[in-house]
């Protein structure tokens, strides 16, 4: 017995319903992934924004010989344990630098202890009732306030959360990336030029190609092992230095630069090469004067993306020792330094809430720089994109 | 003299030699040309040639000195090095200038040289791979001289104990209980990778199906880069997110059910790693699905299949090798991922099937072994290299299989075969 048309159309309805279900499920998957992104970034902003503010107290500071000896004597007794110990430690140095301060009492804004900071932000703190009473009074008459946290951007790491900042890590990042770029960019571009413009297709070049693809897929932590074994143990370069970190990241970034440069070179049409050869250019002249300038935007885009990747990398740098406690900004590539992601990692290991805030704030800074770099790469590509 | 000063002086000598050689070479070529001789190359090219012949050897001297100091421990005085490079640069200049003659092919000479420089650059990738292999294998062998390979592969207790004290010569009196059985580490790595894949494959694949088959062009152009953002987030950030937000969430979800989860549970890093991997799977699968030829879609629809049935019965099976390849690649990422597990997974080697307990992974132990204050020659430090070797071999195999699979897929559906 054959099916009636009603049966078939009922079946058909079911089949179309299933298509619809698949469509909504797949749409849901994409939406879910987007939700993750939103939740994640929202979470970081919620956690991180308090760190951009820091409690400060408006107190009279007495500059005298006594406070030169014992900085605690410079402020009144009831706020002594509310101002930052780090600020008090700085006091004698300020007085030594500026002799005219001696003998004066000046009302000024002073950085508060991190517990005060937490209290003013409405978080849990270890303050005693006496201290909170003083603080409440100060808030009322405007002598305790949350102000923009300048220190976060101008100081290095510190054992006192209210003084911990990202400056030295930022300098370390810049130096490390300079080394990375100085190594990976020329070597990467030259390799790509060789493979794309000069190399014959033989075993040797195929071996290089396979190698580059493999290198791109090697877990980053293994580059750390390489850096440790070769640069530090074998060549004896200084541990924790931007030199070692930058070279390690450079080896890691190399495949990215090579692969993107090759595709940029490949997109230059052959007619341009033929025309240049036709007027008697040598191979290198063709590459130098015609192919490279035309593919430069593509090469730069790839390099920026590779650099952004290197900037976020942490694991290999931990292995070569760039996670030490570094309060001062490095001034040379052979000094001990730390980088932003490593600083984030170090802070994430601290139990205090103030460090959790700073970790998230550091993450926000890092993410903004990365987004900026990637956006720059996209813009560059858009601006110079060219169809032949 | 300071190393930095020597370096600056050296760079100065090389630059100066190059500059002097360039101008003297060029002016000699111009003079020869002015005398009426027909020359093979342009004066500039002769200038470049003399510059390279003078500065090049000087650079090589410096490079050789660095290598000699670093590898053989030969003590070279800074002054000696500077004088040697100066002498070589001068000699190079004289020889280079003597070669500037009408019948000398300066351009070809430069070309050859450039080719060698390019080959040298290309060699660096090979040297790097080789370097990774050699350095890891070399140190791993040192480890296996101390501890048995068999115990490492099959032992179920990972407890470095006080092996580092033994190596430092302070082991006497301390009972040695060092155990290097890596099975719990492999198990933990596998568990977290499994969780990650369970999150990433369904979501990534479905998202790819939507983007390739259903989505209007506008959604596609927005969704792809947005997903890529997930891939661009540094892993240390994911680690922080896993440790500070997701792990407590997991504990909170399970505690009303009467199940106690550890704050270092394996589930949290697994989930977050899954999120991280979604874009790898989705963008690779999307490429594969879109490259399934349209004739197959047309054939299927012509036979009366619905769009959904076409995807399920025709497109996905056809794309399967590519999808498997993408998943393997993603898996190798998950195995080698470090920061998420270092920050969110446990440190305790724990052989368990319960993802709510804390577990540790190969990469966590590598970091732990190399961030302590131990003597480098200790078994614990060297164990990092043995673990690294395993990681290298496994990820290399996964990558190779995935490359073979994707190549097969491309061959099968390349335009010529249809």
Short mmCIF file of C-alpha atoms in Angstrom, two decimals, chain B:
data_model
loop_
_atom_site.label_atom_id
_atom_site.label_comp_id
_atom_site.label_asym_id
_atom_site.label_seq_id
_atom_site.Cartn_x
_atom_site.Cartn_y
_atom_site.Cartn_z
CA UNK B 1 86.66 47.30 28.94
CA UNK B 2 82.93 46.73 29.32
CA UNK B 3 81.22 44.24 27.04
CA UNK B 4 78.81 46.93 25.96
CA UNK B 5 81.64 49.30 25.03
CA UNK B 6 83.41 46.59 23.05
CA UNK B 7 80.16 45.86 21.26
CA UNK B 8 79.65 49.52 20.37
CA UNK B 9 83.23 49.90 19.18
CA UNK B 10 82.89 46.76 17.10
CA UNK B 11 79.68 47.97 15.46
CA UNK B 12 81.42 51.30 14.83
CA UNK B 13 84.38 49.61 13.12
CA UNK B 14 82.14 47.50 10.92
CA UNK B 15 79.94 50.44 9.93
CA UNK B 16 82.91 52.69 9.26
CA UNK B 17 84.70 50.03 7.22
CA UNK B 18 81.56 49.50 5.16
CA UNK B 19 81.10 53.20 4.57
CA UNK B 20 84.73 53.88 3.63
CA UNK B 21 84.82 50.82 1.37
CA UNK B 22 81.58 51.77 -0.37
CA UNK B 23 82.74 55.25 -1.29
CA UNK B 24 86.27 54.28 -2.24
CA UNK B 25 85.00 51.37 -4.35
CA UNK B 26 82.47 53.57 -6.07
CA UNK B 27 84.89 56.38 -6.76
CA UNK B 28 87.45 53.95 -8.17
CA UNK B 29 84.78 52.52 -10.47
CA UNK B 30 83.80 56.04 -11.53
CA UNK B 31 87.41 56.88 -12.27
CA UNK B 32 87.86 53.73 -14.35
CA UNK B 33 84.68 54.52 -16.20
CA UNK B 34 85.70 58.13 -16.77
CA UNK B 35 88.91 56.87 -18.36
CA UNK B 36 86.72 55.41 -21.08
CA UNK B 37 86.66 51.72 -20.16
CA UNK B 38 83.46 49.70 -20.65
CA UNK B 39 82.43 48.21 -17.25
CA UNK B 40 80.17 45.23 -16.59
CA UNK B 41 78.42 46.79 -13.59
CA UNK B 42 77.30 50.16 -12.25
CA UNK B 43 79.67 52.16 -9.96
CA UNK B 44 77.18 51.73 -7.07
CA UNK B 45 77.39 47.98 -7.44
CA UNK B 46 81.18 48.07 -7.22
CA UNK B 47 80.74 50.23 -4.13
CA UNK B 48 78.40 47.67 -2.58
CA UNK B 49 80.80 44.91 -3.44
CA UNK B 50 83.78 46.56 -1.74
CA UNK B 51 81.60 47.45 1.26
CA UNK B 52 80.57 43.82 1.69
CA UNK B 53 84.10 42.52 1.13
CA UNK B 54 85.35 44.80 3.91
CA UNK B 55 82.56 44.80 6.53
CA UNK B 56 81.49 41.19 5.92
CA UNK B 57 84.69 39.46 7.07
CA UNK B 58 84.89 41.82 10.07
CA UNK B 59 81.38 40.80 11.09
CA UNK B 60 82.32 37.14 10.70
CA UNK B 61 85.32 37.66 13.00
CA UNK B 62 83.01 39.09 15.68
CA UNK B 63 80.54 36.25 15.26
CA UNK B 64 83.29 33.63 15.46
CA UNK B 65 84.62 35.28 18.63
CA UNK B 66 81.18 35.17 20.28
CA UNK B 67 80.74 31.52 19.39
CA UNK B 68 84.26 30.69 20.56
CA UNK B 69 83.75 32.44 23.91
CA UNK B 70 80.35 30.89 24.47
CA UNK B 71 81.02 27.32 23.42
CA UNK B 72 84.71 26.62 23.92
CA UNK B 73 85.21 29.05 26.79
CA UNK B 74 88.20 30.60 25.05
CA UNK B 75 89.14 33.89 26.68
CA UNK B 76 89.45 36.65 24.11
CA UNK B 77 90.45 40.16 25.15
CA UNK B 78 88.18 42.91 23.89
CA UNK B 79 91.18 44.83 22.48
CA UNK B 80 92.40 41.77 20.55
CA UNK B 81 88.98 41.33 19.01
CA UNK B 82 88.75 44.96 17.95
CA UNK B 83 92.24 44.94 16.41
CA UNK B 84 91.58 41.66 14.62
CA UNK B 85 88.34 42.94 13.12
CA UNK B 86 90.04 46.18 12.07
CA UNK B 87 92.85 44.26 10.33
CA UNK B 88 90.40 41.97 8.57
CA UNK B 89 88.28 44.93 7.47
CA UNK B 90 91.35 46.69 6.06
CA UNK B 91 92.50 43.57 4.24
CA UNK B 92 89.00 43.08 2.85
CA UNK B 93 88.99 46.66 1.63
CA UNK B 94 92.33 46.26 -0.19
CA UNK B 95 91.28 42.99 -1.86
CA UNK B 96 87.85 44.40 -2.73
CA UNK B 97 89.39 47.52 -4.29
CA UNK B 98 91.86 45.47 -6.29
CA UNK B 99 88.96 43.52 -7.80
CA UNK B 100 87.26 46.66 -9.10
CA UNK B 101 88.15 46.23 -12.77
CA UNK B 102 86.18 46.68 -15.96
CA UNK B 103 85.75 42.92 -16.55
CA UNK B 104 84.65 42.08 -12.99
CA UNK B 105 80.96 41.12 -12.58
CA UNK B 106 80.27 42.94 -9.33
CA UNK B 107 76.50 42.46 -9.64
CA UNK B 108 76.76 38.70 -9.97
CA UNK B 109 79.13 38.52 -7.04
CA UNK B 110 76.63 40.39 -4.89
CA UNK B 111 73.82 38.15 -6.11
CA UNK B 112 75.69 35.02 -5.07
CA UNK B 113 76.42 36.47 -1.69
CA UNK B 114 72.82 37.47 -1.12
CA UNK B 115 71.70 34.00 -2.05
CA UNK B 116 73.96 32.57 0.63
CA UNK B 117 72.64 35.03 3.20
CA UNK B 118 69.07 34.01 2.32
CA UNK B 119 69.91 30.31 2.58
CA UNK B 120 71.50 31.04 5.94
CA UNK B 121 68.30 32.68 7.16
CA UNK B 122 66.24 29.74 5.95
CA UNK B 123 68.57 27.36 7.76
CA UNK B 124 67.65 28.96 11.08
CA UNK B 125 64.27 27.25 11.12
CA UNK B 126 65.94 23.88 10.64
CA UNK B 127 68.54 24.70 13.27
CA UNK B 128 65.74 25.67 15.67
CA UNK B 129 63.86 22.42 15.25
CA UNK B 130 67.11 20.57 15.53
CA UNK B 131 67.99 22.65 18.58
CA UNK B 132 64.72 21.86 20.30
CA UNK B 133 65.18 18.17 19.63
CA UNK B 134 68.83 18.02 20.63
CA UNK B 135 68.53 20.14 23.76
CA UNK B 136 65.49 18.25 25.00
CA UNK B 137 66.82 14.81 24.13
CA UNK B 138 70.23 15.58 25.60
CA UNK B 139 68.84 16.64 28.96
CA UNK B 140 66.24 13.86 28.89
CA UNK B 141 69.03 11.32 28.49
CA UNK B 142 70.73 12.76 31.55
CA UNK B 143 67.44 12.27 33.38
CA UNK B 144 67.06 8.67 32.24
CA UNK B 145 70.60 7.96 33.43
CA UNK B 146 69.38 8.78 36.93
CA UNK B 147 65.88 7.34 36.77
CA UNK B 148 64.64 4.37 34.85
CA UNK B 149 62.78 5.01 31.61
CA UNK B 150 60.38 2.20 32.33
CA UNK B 151 59.30 3.60 35.71
CA UNK B 152 58.86 6.98 34.08
CA UNK B 153 56.48 5.60 31.46
CA UNK B 154 54.52 3.17 33.64
CA UNK B 155 54.94 4.32 37.24
CA UNK B 156 51.86 5.65 38.98
CA UNK B 157 53.54 7.80 41.61
CA UNK B 158 55.03 11.17 40.78
CA UNK B 159 56.85 12.43 43.82
CA UNK B 160 60.18 14.18 43.17
CA UNK B 161 60.69 14.14 46.94
CA UNK B 162 64.08 15.46 47.88
CA UNK B 163 65.97 14.44 44.78
CA UNK B 164 67.19 18.01 44.46
CA UNK B 165 68.84 17.83 47.87
CA UNK B 166 70.59 14.66 46.84
CA UNK B 167 71.96 16.38 43.77
CA UNK B 168 73.17 19.28 45.89
CA UNK B 169 75.10 16.82 48.04
CA UNK B 170 72.88 17.38 51.05
CA UNK B 171 71.02 14.14 50.65
CA UNK B 172 72.68 12.32 53.51
CA UNK B 173 70.38 11.60 56.36
CA UNK B 174 67.38 12.44 54.25
CA UNK B 175 65.58 9.38 53.06
CA UNK B 176 65.28 9.39 49.31
CA UNK B 177 61.72 8.84 48.23
CA UNK B 178 61.95 10.30 44.75
CA UNK B 179 59.50 8.68 42.38
CA UNK B 180 59.13 9.65 38.77
CA UNK B 181 56.13 7.70 37.51
CA UNK B 182 54.49 9.95 34.95
CA UNK B 183 51.20 8.10 34.48
CA UNK B 184 49.22 10.44 36.79
CA UNK B 185 50.52 13.41 34.79
CA UNK B 186 49.53 11.81 31.48
CA UNK B 187 46.13 10.96 32.97
CA UNK B 188 45.59 14.52 34.21
CA UNK B 189 46.67 15.97 30.86
CA UNK B 190 44.36 13.58 29.07
CA UNK B 191 41.41 14.37 31.36
CA UNK B 192 41.71 18.13 30.92
CA UNK B 193 42.22 17.76 27.17
CA UNK B 194 39.16 15.53 27.00
CA UNK B 195 36.99 18.08 28.81
CA UNK B 196 38.31 20.81 26.52
CA UNK B 197 37.51 18.77 23.41
CA UNK B 198 34.01 17.95 24.73
CA UNK B 199 33.37 21.68 24.97
CA UNK B 200 35.15 22.81 21.83
CA UNK B 201 34.20 20.20 19.22
CA UNK B 202 30.38 20.44 19.44
CA UNK B 203 30.32 24.22 19.81
CA UNK B 204 33.05 24.85 17.26
CA UNK B 205 31.65 22.45 14.71
CA UNK B 206 28.06 23.68 15.02
CA UNK B 207 29.23 27.29 14.83
CA UNK B 208 31.14 26.38 11.66
CA UNK B 209 28.05 24.68 10.18
CA UNK B 210 26.01 27.80 10.89
CA UNK B 211 28.61 30.12 9.39
CA UNK B 212 29.17 27.99 6.30
CA UNK B 213 25.63 26.81 5.58
CA UNK B 214 22.99 29.00 7.17
CA UNK B 215 24.38 32.41 8.03
CA UNK B 216 23.73 35.40 5.80
CA UNK B 217 26.89 37.00 4.45
CA UNK B 218 26.64 39.89 6.90
CA UNK B 219 26.62 37.64 10.00
CA UNK B 220 29.52 35.68 8.59
CA UNK B 221 31.75 38.68 8.08
CA UNK B 222 31.12 39.79 11.67
CA UNK B 223 31.12 36.40 13.41
CA UNK B 224 34.43 35.14 12.07
CA UNK B 225 36.66 37.94 13.37
CA UNK B 226 34.73 38.02 16.67
CA UNK B 227 35.47 34.33 17.17
CA UNK B 228 39.10 34.97 16.27
CA UNK B 229 39.26 37.39 19.21
CA UNK B 230 38.80 34.35 21.47
CA UNK B 231 41.91 32.86 19.89
CA UNK B 232 43.91 36.05 20.32
CA UNK B 233 43.39 36.35 24.08
CA UNK B 234 46.63 35.53 25.93
CA UNK B 235 46.46 32.23 27.77
CA UNK B 236 47.59 33.80 31.03
CA UNK B 237 44.34 35.77 30.92
CA UNK B 238 42.31 32.60 30.39
CA UNK B 239 44.18 31.08 33.30
CA UNK B 240 43.23 33.94 35.59
CA UNK B 241 39.61 33.66 34.42
CA UNK B 242 39.59 29.91 35.07
CA UNK B 243 41.14 30.22 38.51
CA UNK B 244 39.24 33.20 39.80
CA UNK B 245 35.82 32.95 38.17
CA UNK B 246 35.15 29.50 36.76
CA UNK B 247 36.66 27.29 39.48
CA UNK B 248 34.64 28.87 42.33
CA UNK B 249 31.59 28.68 40.05
CA UNK B 250 32.11 24.94 39.59
CA UNK B 251 32.43 24.49 43.35
CA UNK B 252 29.27 26.55 43.95
CA UNK B 253 27.30 24.59 41.38
CA UNK B 254 28.21 21.21 42.78
CA UNK B 255 28.06 21.92 46.50
CA UNK B 256 24.20 22.10 46.71
CA UNK B 257 24.17 18.64 45.14
CA UNK B 258 26.24 17.40 48.02
CA UNK B 259 29.30 16.92 45.82
CA UNK B 260 32.41 18.56 47.07
CA UNK B 261 34.64 19.89 44.32
CA UNK B 262 38.21 21.02 44.80
CA UNK B 263 39.01 24.66 44.09
CA UNK B 264 41.74 23.33 41.82
CA UNK B 265 39.36 21.00 40.03
CA UNK B 266 40.20 19.74 36.57
CA UNK B 267 36.82 20.80 35.19
CA UNK B 268 37.44 24.57 35.31
CA UNK B 269 40.68 24.63 33.28
CA UNK B 270 39.15 22.06 30.93
CA UNK B 271 36.10 24.22 30.27
CA UNK B 272 38.11 27.38 29.78
CA UNK B 273 40.59 25.60 27.53
CA UNK B 274 37.59 24.41 25.53
CA UNK B 275 36.47 28.02 25.07
CA UNK B 276 39.97 28.95 23.96
CA UNK B 277 39.99 26.19 21.35
CA UNK B 278 36.55 26.89 19.84
CA UNK B 279 37.92 29.31 17.20
CA UNK B 280 40.56 26.79 16.02
CA UNK B 281 37.90 24.17 15.39
CA UNK B 282 35.32 26.56 13.99
CA UNK B 283 37.54 28.39 11.55
CA UNK B 284 39.30 25.25 10.27
CA UNK B 285 35.99 23.37 9.97
CA UNK B 286 34.41 26.37 8.27
CA UNK B 287 37.17 26.33 5.64
CA UNK B 288 36.69 22.61 5.12
CA UNK B 289 32.89 22.77 4.88
CA UNK B 290 32.95 25.66 2.42
CA UNK B 291 35.43 23.78 0.25
CA UNK B 292 33.09 20.81 -0.15
CA UNK B 293 32.08 21.26 -3.80
CA UNK B 294 28.64 22.72 -4.52
CA UNK B 295 27.86 19.90 -6.97
CA UNK B 296 27.42 17.63 -3.96
CA UNK B 297 24.90 20.00 -2.41
CA UNK B 298 23.06 20.28 -5.71
CA UNK B 299 22.98 16.51 -6.16
CA UNK B 300 21.64 15.96 -2.69
CA UNK B 301 18.96 18.62 -2.96
CA UNK B 302 17.98 17.30 -6.41
CA UNK B 303 17.32 13.90 -4.87
CA UNK B 304 14.81 15.52 -2.56
CA UNK B 305 16.83 15.84 0.61
CA UNK B 306 16.19 18.79 2.85
CA UNK B 307 18.95 21.24 3.65
CA UNK B 308 19.40 19.68 7.09
CA UNK B 309 19.64 16.16 5.68
CA UNK B 310 22.15 17.35 3.10
CA UNK B 311 24.35 18.74 5.84
CA UNK B 312 24.05 15.65 8.01
CA UNK B 313 24.27 12.96 5.35
CA UNK B 314 26.40 14.49 2.64
CA UNK B 315 28.41 17.52 3.65
CA UNK B 316 29.59 16.50 7.11
CA UNK B 317 30.67 12.99 6.02
CA UNK B 318 32.46 14.52 3.05
CA UNK B 319 34.17 17.04 5.31
CA UNK B 320 35.00 14.47 7.97
CA UNK B 321 38.75 14.11 7.26
CA UNK B 322 39.13 17.86 7.48
CA UNK B 323 37.12 18.06 10.67
CA UNK B 324 39.12 15.26 12.26
CA UNK B 325 42.28 17.04 11.18
CA UNK B 326 41.09 20.26 12.83
CA UNK B 327 40.22 18.40 16.01
CA UNK B 328 43.63 16.75 16.18
CA UNK B 329 45.33 20.09 15.72
CA UNK B 330 43.17 21.54 18.48
CA UNK B 331 44.00 18.57 20.67
CA UNK B 332 47.71 19.11 20.25
CA UNK B 333 47.15 22.72 21.34
CA UNK B 334 45.27 21.55 24.42
CA UNK B 335 48.01 19.07 25.34
CA UNK B 336 50.71 21.69 25.15
CA UNK B 337 48.73 24.51 26.75
CA UNK B 338 50.46 25.69 29.88
CA UNK B 339 49.22 28.85 31.52
CA UNK B 340 45.59 27.82 32.02
CA UNK B 341 46.56 24.63 33.80
CA UNK B 342 49.42 26.22 35.73
CA UNK B 343 47.04 28.81 37.15
CA UNK B 344 43.87 26.79 37.54
CA UNK B 345 44.69 23.09 37.78
CA UNK B 346 46.27 21.44 40.79
CA UNK B 347 49.90 20.76 41.52
CA UNK B 348 49.23 17.38 43.07
CA UNK B 349 49.73 14.35 40.84
CA UNK B 350 46.45 12.55 41.29
CA UNK B 351 45.38 9.44 39.44
CA UNK B 352 41.61 9.76 39.40
CA UNK B 353 38.72 9.73 36.97
CA UNK B 354 36.79 12.42 38.84
CA UNK B 355 37.18 15.80 37.11
CA UNK B 356 36.06 17.60 40.26
CA UNK B 357 39.22 16.60 42.06
CA UNK B 358 42.47 18.40 41.47
CA UNK B 359 44.80 16.95 38.90
CA UNK B 360 48.06 18.02 37.45
CA UNK B 361 49.39 17.94 33.90
CA UNK B 362 52.65 17.45 32.09
CA UNK B 363 53.06 21.18 31.43
CA UNK B 364 52.32 22.10 35.05
CA UNK B 365 55.09 19.78 36.23
CA UNK B 366 57.50 21.18 33.64
CA UNK B 367 56.92 24.68 34.99
CA UNK B 368 57.08 23.48 38.60
CA UNK B 369 60.36 21.67 38.00
CA UNK B 370 62.02 24.71 36.43
CA UNK B 371 60.83 27.54 38.66
CA UNK B 372 62.25 26.26 41.94
CA UNK B 373 65.68 26.98 43.36
CA UNK B 374 67.01 23.54 42.58
CA UNK B 375 70.36 22.66 41.20
CA UNK B 376 70.08 22.32 37.42
CA UNK B 377 71.56 18.83 37.49
CA UNK B 378 68.92 17.49 39.85
CA UNK B 379 66.62 14.73 38.70
CA UNK B 380 63.58 16.92 39.27
CA UNK B 381 64.85 19.72 37.02
CA UNK B 382 65.86 17.28 34.34
CA UNK B 383 62.51 15.52 34.54
CA UNK B 384 61.06 18.64 32.89
CA UNK B 385 63.01 17.76 29.77
CA UNK B 386 61.83 14.15 29.80
CA UNK B 387 58.26 15.41 30.04
CA UNK B 388 58.98 17.95 27.33
CA UNK B 389 60.24 15.16 25.10
CA UNK B 390 56.98 13.23 25.53
CA UNK B 391 55.02 16.40 24.78
CA UNK B 392 57.10 17.10 21.69
CA UNK B 393 56.71 13.60 20.30
CA UNK B 394 52.96 13.41 20.94
CA UNK B 395 52.16 16.84 19.49
CA UNK B 396 54.42 16.20 16.50
CA UNK B 397 52.58 12.95 15.76
CA UNK B 398 49.18 14.63 16.07
CA UNK B 399 50.27 17.42 13.75
CA UNK B 400 51.63 15.01 11.20
CA UNK B 401 48.46 12.91 11.14
CA UNK B 402 46.38 16.05 10.81
CA UNK B 403 48.48 17.29 7.89
CA UNK B 404 48.09 13.95 6.11
CA UNK B 405 44.32 13.93 6.66
CA UNK B 406 43.79 17.46 5.38
CA UNK B 407 45.95 16.74 2.34
CA UNK B 408 43.81 13.69 1.53
CA UNK B 409 40.68 15.77 1.88
CA UNK B 410 42.03 18.42 -0.50
CA UNK B 411 43.12 15.83 -3.05
CA UNK B 412 39.71 14.19 -2.98
CA UNK B 413 37.77 17.37 -3.63
CA UNK B 414 40.19 19.45 -5.61
CA UNK B 415 38.62 20.94 -8.75
CA UNK B 416 40.41 18.56 -11.12
CA UNK B 417 38.80 15.47 -9.68
CA UNK B 418 35.24 16.56 -10.21
#
